[in-house]
Short mmCIF file of C-alpha atoms in Angstrom, two decimals:
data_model
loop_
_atom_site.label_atom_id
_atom_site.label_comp_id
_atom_site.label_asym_id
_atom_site.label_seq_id
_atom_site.Cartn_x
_atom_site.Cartn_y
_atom_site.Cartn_z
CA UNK A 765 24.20 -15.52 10.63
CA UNK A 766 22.71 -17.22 13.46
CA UNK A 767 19.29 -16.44 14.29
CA UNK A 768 19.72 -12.97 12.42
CA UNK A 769 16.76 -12.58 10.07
CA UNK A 770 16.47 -10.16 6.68
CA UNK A 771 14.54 -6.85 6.29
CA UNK A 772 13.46 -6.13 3.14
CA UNK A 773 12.33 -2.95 2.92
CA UNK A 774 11.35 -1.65 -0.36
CA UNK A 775 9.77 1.93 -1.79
CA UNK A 776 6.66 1.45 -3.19
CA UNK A 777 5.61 2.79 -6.67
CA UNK A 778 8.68 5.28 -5.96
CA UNK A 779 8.88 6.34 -9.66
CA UNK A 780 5.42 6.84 -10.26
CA UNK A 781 4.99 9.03 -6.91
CA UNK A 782 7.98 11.29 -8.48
CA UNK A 783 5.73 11.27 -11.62
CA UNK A 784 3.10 12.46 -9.90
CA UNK A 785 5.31 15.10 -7.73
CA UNK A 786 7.17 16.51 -10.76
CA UNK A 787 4.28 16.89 -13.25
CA UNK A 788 1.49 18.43 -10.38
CA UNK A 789 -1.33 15.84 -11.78
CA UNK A 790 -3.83 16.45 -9.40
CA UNK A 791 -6.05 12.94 -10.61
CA UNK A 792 -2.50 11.00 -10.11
CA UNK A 793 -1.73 12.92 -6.17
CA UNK A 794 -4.91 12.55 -5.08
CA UNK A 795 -5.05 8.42 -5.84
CA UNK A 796 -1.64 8.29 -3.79
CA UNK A 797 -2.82 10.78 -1.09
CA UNK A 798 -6.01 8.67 -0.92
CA UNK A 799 -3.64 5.83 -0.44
CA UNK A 800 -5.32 3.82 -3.46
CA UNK A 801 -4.06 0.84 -5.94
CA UNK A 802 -2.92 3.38 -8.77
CA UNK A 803 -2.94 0.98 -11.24
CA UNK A 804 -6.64 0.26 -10.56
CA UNK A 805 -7.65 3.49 -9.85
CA UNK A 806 -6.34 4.14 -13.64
CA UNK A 807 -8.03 1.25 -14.97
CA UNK A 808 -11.37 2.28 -13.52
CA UNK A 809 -11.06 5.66 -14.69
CA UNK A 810 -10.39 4.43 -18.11
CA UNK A 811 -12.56 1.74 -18.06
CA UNK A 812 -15.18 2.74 -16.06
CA UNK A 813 -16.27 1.37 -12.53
CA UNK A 814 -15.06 1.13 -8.84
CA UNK A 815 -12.02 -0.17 -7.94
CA UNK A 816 -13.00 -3.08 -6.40
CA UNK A 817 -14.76 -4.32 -9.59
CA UNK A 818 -11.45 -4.21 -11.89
CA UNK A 819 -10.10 -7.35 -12.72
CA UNK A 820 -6.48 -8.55 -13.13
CA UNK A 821 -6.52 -8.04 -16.57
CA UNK A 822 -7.63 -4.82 -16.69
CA UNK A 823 -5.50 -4.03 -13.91
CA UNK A 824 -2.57 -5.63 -15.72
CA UNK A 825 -3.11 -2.99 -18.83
CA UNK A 826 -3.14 0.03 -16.70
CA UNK A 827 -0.19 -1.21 -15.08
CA UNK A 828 1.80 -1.31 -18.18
CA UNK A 829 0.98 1.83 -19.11
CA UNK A 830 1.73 3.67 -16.03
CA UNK A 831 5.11 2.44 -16.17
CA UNK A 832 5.33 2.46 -19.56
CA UNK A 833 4.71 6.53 -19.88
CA UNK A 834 7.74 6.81 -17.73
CA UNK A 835 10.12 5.37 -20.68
CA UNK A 836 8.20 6.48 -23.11
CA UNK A 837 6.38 3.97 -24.57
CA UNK A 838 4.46 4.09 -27.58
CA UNK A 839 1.74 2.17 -28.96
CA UNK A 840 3.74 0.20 -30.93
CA UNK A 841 5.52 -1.19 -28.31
CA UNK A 842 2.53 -1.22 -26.02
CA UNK A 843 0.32 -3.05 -28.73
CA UNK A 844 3.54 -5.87 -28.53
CA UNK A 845 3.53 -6.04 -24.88
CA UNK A 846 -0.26 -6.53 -24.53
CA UNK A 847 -0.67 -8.46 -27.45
CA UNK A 848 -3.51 -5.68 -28.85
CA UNK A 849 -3.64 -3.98 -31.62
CA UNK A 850 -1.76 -0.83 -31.90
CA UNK A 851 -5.32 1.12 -32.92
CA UNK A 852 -6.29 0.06 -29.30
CA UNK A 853 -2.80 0.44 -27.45
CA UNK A 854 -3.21 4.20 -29.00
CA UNK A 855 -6.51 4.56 -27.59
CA UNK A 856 -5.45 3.51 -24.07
CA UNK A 857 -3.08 6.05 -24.34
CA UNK A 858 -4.81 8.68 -25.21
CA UNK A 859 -7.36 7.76 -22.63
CA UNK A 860 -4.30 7.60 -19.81
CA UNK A 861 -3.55 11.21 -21.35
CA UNK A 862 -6.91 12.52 -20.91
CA UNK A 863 -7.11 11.35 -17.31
CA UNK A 864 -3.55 12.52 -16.13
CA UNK A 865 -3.27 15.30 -18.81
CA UNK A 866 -0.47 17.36 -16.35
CA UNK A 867 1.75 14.28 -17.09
CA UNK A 868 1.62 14.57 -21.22
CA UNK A 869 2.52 18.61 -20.47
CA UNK A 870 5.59 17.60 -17.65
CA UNK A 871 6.96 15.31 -20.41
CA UNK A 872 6.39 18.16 -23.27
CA UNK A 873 7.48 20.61 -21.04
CA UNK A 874 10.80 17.91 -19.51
CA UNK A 875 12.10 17.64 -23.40
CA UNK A 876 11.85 21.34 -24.52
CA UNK A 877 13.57 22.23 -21.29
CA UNK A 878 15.98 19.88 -22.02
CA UNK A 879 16.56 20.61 -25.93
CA UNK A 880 16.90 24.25 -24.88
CA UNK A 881 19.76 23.83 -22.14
CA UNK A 882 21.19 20.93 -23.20
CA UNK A 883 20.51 18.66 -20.11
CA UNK A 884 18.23 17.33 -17.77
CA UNK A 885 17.59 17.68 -14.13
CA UNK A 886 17.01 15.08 -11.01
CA UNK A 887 15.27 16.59 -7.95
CA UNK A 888 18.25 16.82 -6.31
CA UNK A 889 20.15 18.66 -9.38
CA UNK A 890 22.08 16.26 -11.08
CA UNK A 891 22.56 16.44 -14.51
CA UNK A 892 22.05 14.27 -17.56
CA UNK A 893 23.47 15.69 -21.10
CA UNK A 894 21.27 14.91 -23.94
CA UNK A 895 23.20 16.44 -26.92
CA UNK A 896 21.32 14.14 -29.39
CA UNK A 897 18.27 16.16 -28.58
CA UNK A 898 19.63 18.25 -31.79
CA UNK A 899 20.54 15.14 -33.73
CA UNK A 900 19.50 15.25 -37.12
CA UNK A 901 18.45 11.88 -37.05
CA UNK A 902 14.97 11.22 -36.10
CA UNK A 903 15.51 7.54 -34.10
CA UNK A 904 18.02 9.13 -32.55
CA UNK A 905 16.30 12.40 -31.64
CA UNK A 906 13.77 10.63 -29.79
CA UNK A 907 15.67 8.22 -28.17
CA UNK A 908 17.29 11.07 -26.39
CA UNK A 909 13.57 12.52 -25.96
CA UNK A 910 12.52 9.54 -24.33
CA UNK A 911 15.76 9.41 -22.11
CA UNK A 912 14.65 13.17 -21.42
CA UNK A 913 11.56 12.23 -19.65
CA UNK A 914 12.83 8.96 -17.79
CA UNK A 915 15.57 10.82 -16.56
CA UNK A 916 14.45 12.61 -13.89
CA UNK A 917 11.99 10.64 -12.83
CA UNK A 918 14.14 7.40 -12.59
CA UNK A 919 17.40 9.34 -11.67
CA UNK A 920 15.34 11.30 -8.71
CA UNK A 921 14.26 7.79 -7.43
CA UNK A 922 18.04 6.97 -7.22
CA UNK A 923 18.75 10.02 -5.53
CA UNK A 924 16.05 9.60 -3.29
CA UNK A 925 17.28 6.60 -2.38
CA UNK A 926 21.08 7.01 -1.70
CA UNK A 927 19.64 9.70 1.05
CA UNK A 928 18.03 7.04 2.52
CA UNK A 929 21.07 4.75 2.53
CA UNK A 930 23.41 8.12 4.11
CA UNK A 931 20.71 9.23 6.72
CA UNK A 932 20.46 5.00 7.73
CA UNK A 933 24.16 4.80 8.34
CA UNK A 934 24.04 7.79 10.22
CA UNK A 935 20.91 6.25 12.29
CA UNK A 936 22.66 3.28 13.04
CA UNK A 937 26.00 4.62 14.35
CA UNK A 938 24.40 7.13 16.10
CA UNK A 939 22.01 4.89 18.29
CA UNK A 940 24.58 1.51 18.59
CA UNK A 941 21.98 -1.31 16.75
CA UNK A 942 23.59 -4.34 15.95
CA UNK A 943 21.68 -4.12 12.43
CA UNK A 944 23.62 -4.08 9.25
CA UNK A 945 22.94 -2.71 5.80
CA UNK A 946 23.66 -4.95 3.63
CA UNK A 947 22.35 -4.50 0.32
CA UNK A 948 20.69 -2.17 -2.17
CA UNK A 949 18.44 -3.84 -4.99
CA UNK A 950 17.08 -0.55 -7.12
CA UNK A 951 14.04 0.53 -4.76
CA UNK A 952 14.37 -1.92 -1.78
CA UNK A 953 17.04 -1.98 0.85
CA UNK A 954 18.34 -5.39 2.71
CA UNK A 955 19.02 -5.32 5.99
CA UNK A 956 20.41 -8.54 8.79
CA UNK A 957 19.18 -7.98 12.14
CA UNK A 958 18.79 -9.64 15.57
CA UNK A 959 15.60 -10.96 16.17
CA UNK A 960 15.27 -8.58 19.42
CA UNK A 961 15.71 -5.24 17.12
CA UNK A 962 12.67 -6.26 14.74
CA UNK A 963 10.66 -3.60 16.23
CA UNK A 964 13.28 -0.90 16.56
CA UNK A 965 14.66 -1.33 13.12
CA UNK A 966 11.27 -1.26 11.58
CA UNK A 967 10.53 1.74 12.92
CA UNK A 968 13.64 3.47 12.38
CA UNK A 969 13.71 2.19 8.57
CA UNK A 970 10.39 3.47 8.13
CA UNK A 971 11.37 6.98 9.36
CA UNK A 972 14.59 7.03 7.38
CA UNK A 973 13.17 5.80 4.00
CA UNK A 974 10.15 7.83 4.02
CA UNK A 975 11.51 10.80 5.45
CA UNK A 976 14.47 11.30 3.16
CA UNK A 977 12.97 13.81 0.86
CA UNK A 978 9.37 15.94 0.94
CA UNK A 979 7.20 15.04 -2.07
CA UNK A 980 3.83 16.57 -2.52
CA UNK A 981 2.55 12.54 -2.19
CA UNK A 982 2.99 10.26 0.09
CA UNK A 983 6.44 7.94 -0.14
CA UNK A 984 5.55 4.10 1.54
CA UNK A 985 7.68 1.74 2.06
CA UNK A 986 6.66 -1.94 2.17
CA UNK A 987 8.32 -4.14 4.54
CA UNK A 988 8.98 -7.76 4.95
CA UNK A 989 10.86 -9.97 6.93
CA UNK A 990 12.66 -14.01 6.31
CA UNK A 991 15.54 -15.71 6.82
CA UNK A 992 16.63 -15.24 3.49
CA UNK A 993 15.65 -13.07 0.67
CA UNK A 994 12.56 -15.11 -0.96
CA UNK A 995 10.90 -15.60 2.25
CA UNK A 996 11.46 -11.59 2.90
CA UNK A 997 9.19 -11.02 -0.13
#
């Protein structure tokens, strides 16, 4: 409205951070306390390298991997989503598992915890029942396996960031800014706001997001501002 502009103001790398929270992989903390590109950082560890010499491509692979762990991805659908063979989308993951080997025994760990009680956990205690965990059929045993390790690692990222959203209201009331929440979009938040509370908001979105819950990493949020929601990206 007006001269109102957008904030968009959106966690970065949230579920990978909880990853690396949850599971106590010292390789994956120390890239995001180092404040590195993980998906390079991955790719030259795998690879072999510095950072700054790995190339889109490469960077592109470790990228679908890291994200791909979290839903459980195998090398089957790996190899499809590369276009490699699945001999080499094995390797890459076995490579990824040598690197960040804390991650393969959080997501070992995640489903025999979860086949033994019956459910999963979020950071913030939430369950997620997984009776087919004891299914006698095997597609539909690890389905629920694979839902077993996403689970707390996406639901904790939508925890994480309906704290954000509850401690923002709060903010806003409390300290009379004309700003206005307007929208959630998984990881990012959406804000309208006066052109003279840029700076304020900024800084108290900043506080808010990253402050809503103590990981052993870092959590960042990446801001950007437009007059509608392309331009804020």
């Amino acid at each position: 409205e007006g001269d109102n502009i957008l904030l968009s103001a959106d966690y970065s790398q949230i579920e990978l951070r909880i990853l690396a929270h949850l599971s106590k992989d010292k390789a994956l903390k120390n890239a995001f306390d180092k404040g590195e590109d993980v998906h390079a950082r991955t790719a030259a560890d795998i690879f072999g390298g510095s950072i700054d010499q790995i190339d889109e491509k490469s960077r592109h692979m470790a990228k679908a991997v890291n994200f791909g762990i979290i839903y459980g991805l195998s090398a089957f659908g790996l190899s499809r989503q590369l276009n490699i063979s699945r001999n080499d989308a094995k390797n890459f993951i076995d490579q990824y598992f040598l690197l960040y080997s804390k991650v393969k025994d959080f997501m070992n760990n995640t489903i025999a915890e979860a086949r033994e009680c019956g459910y999963t956990l979020t950071m913030f205690n939430r369950r997620r029942y997984l009776p087919d965990l004891k299914s006698d059929n095997r597609q539909v045993r690890e389905s629920a396996e694979r839902i077993a390790i996403n689970s707390p690692i996406q639901g904790s990222a939508a925890d994480l960031i309906k704290v954000a959203m509850i401690r923002l209201s709060r903010s806003l009331k409390k300290i009379k800014l004309s700003s206005k929440m307007i929208l959630q979009i998984h990881d990012e938040l959406l804000f309208e706001c006066p052109i003279h509370e840029k700076k304020e908001i900024e800084s108290l979105v900043s506080k808010e997001m990253e402050g809503a819950c103590r990981l052993s990493v870092p959590l960042v949020v990446d801001m950007g501002w437009g007059k509608n929601w392309s331009e804020a990206h």
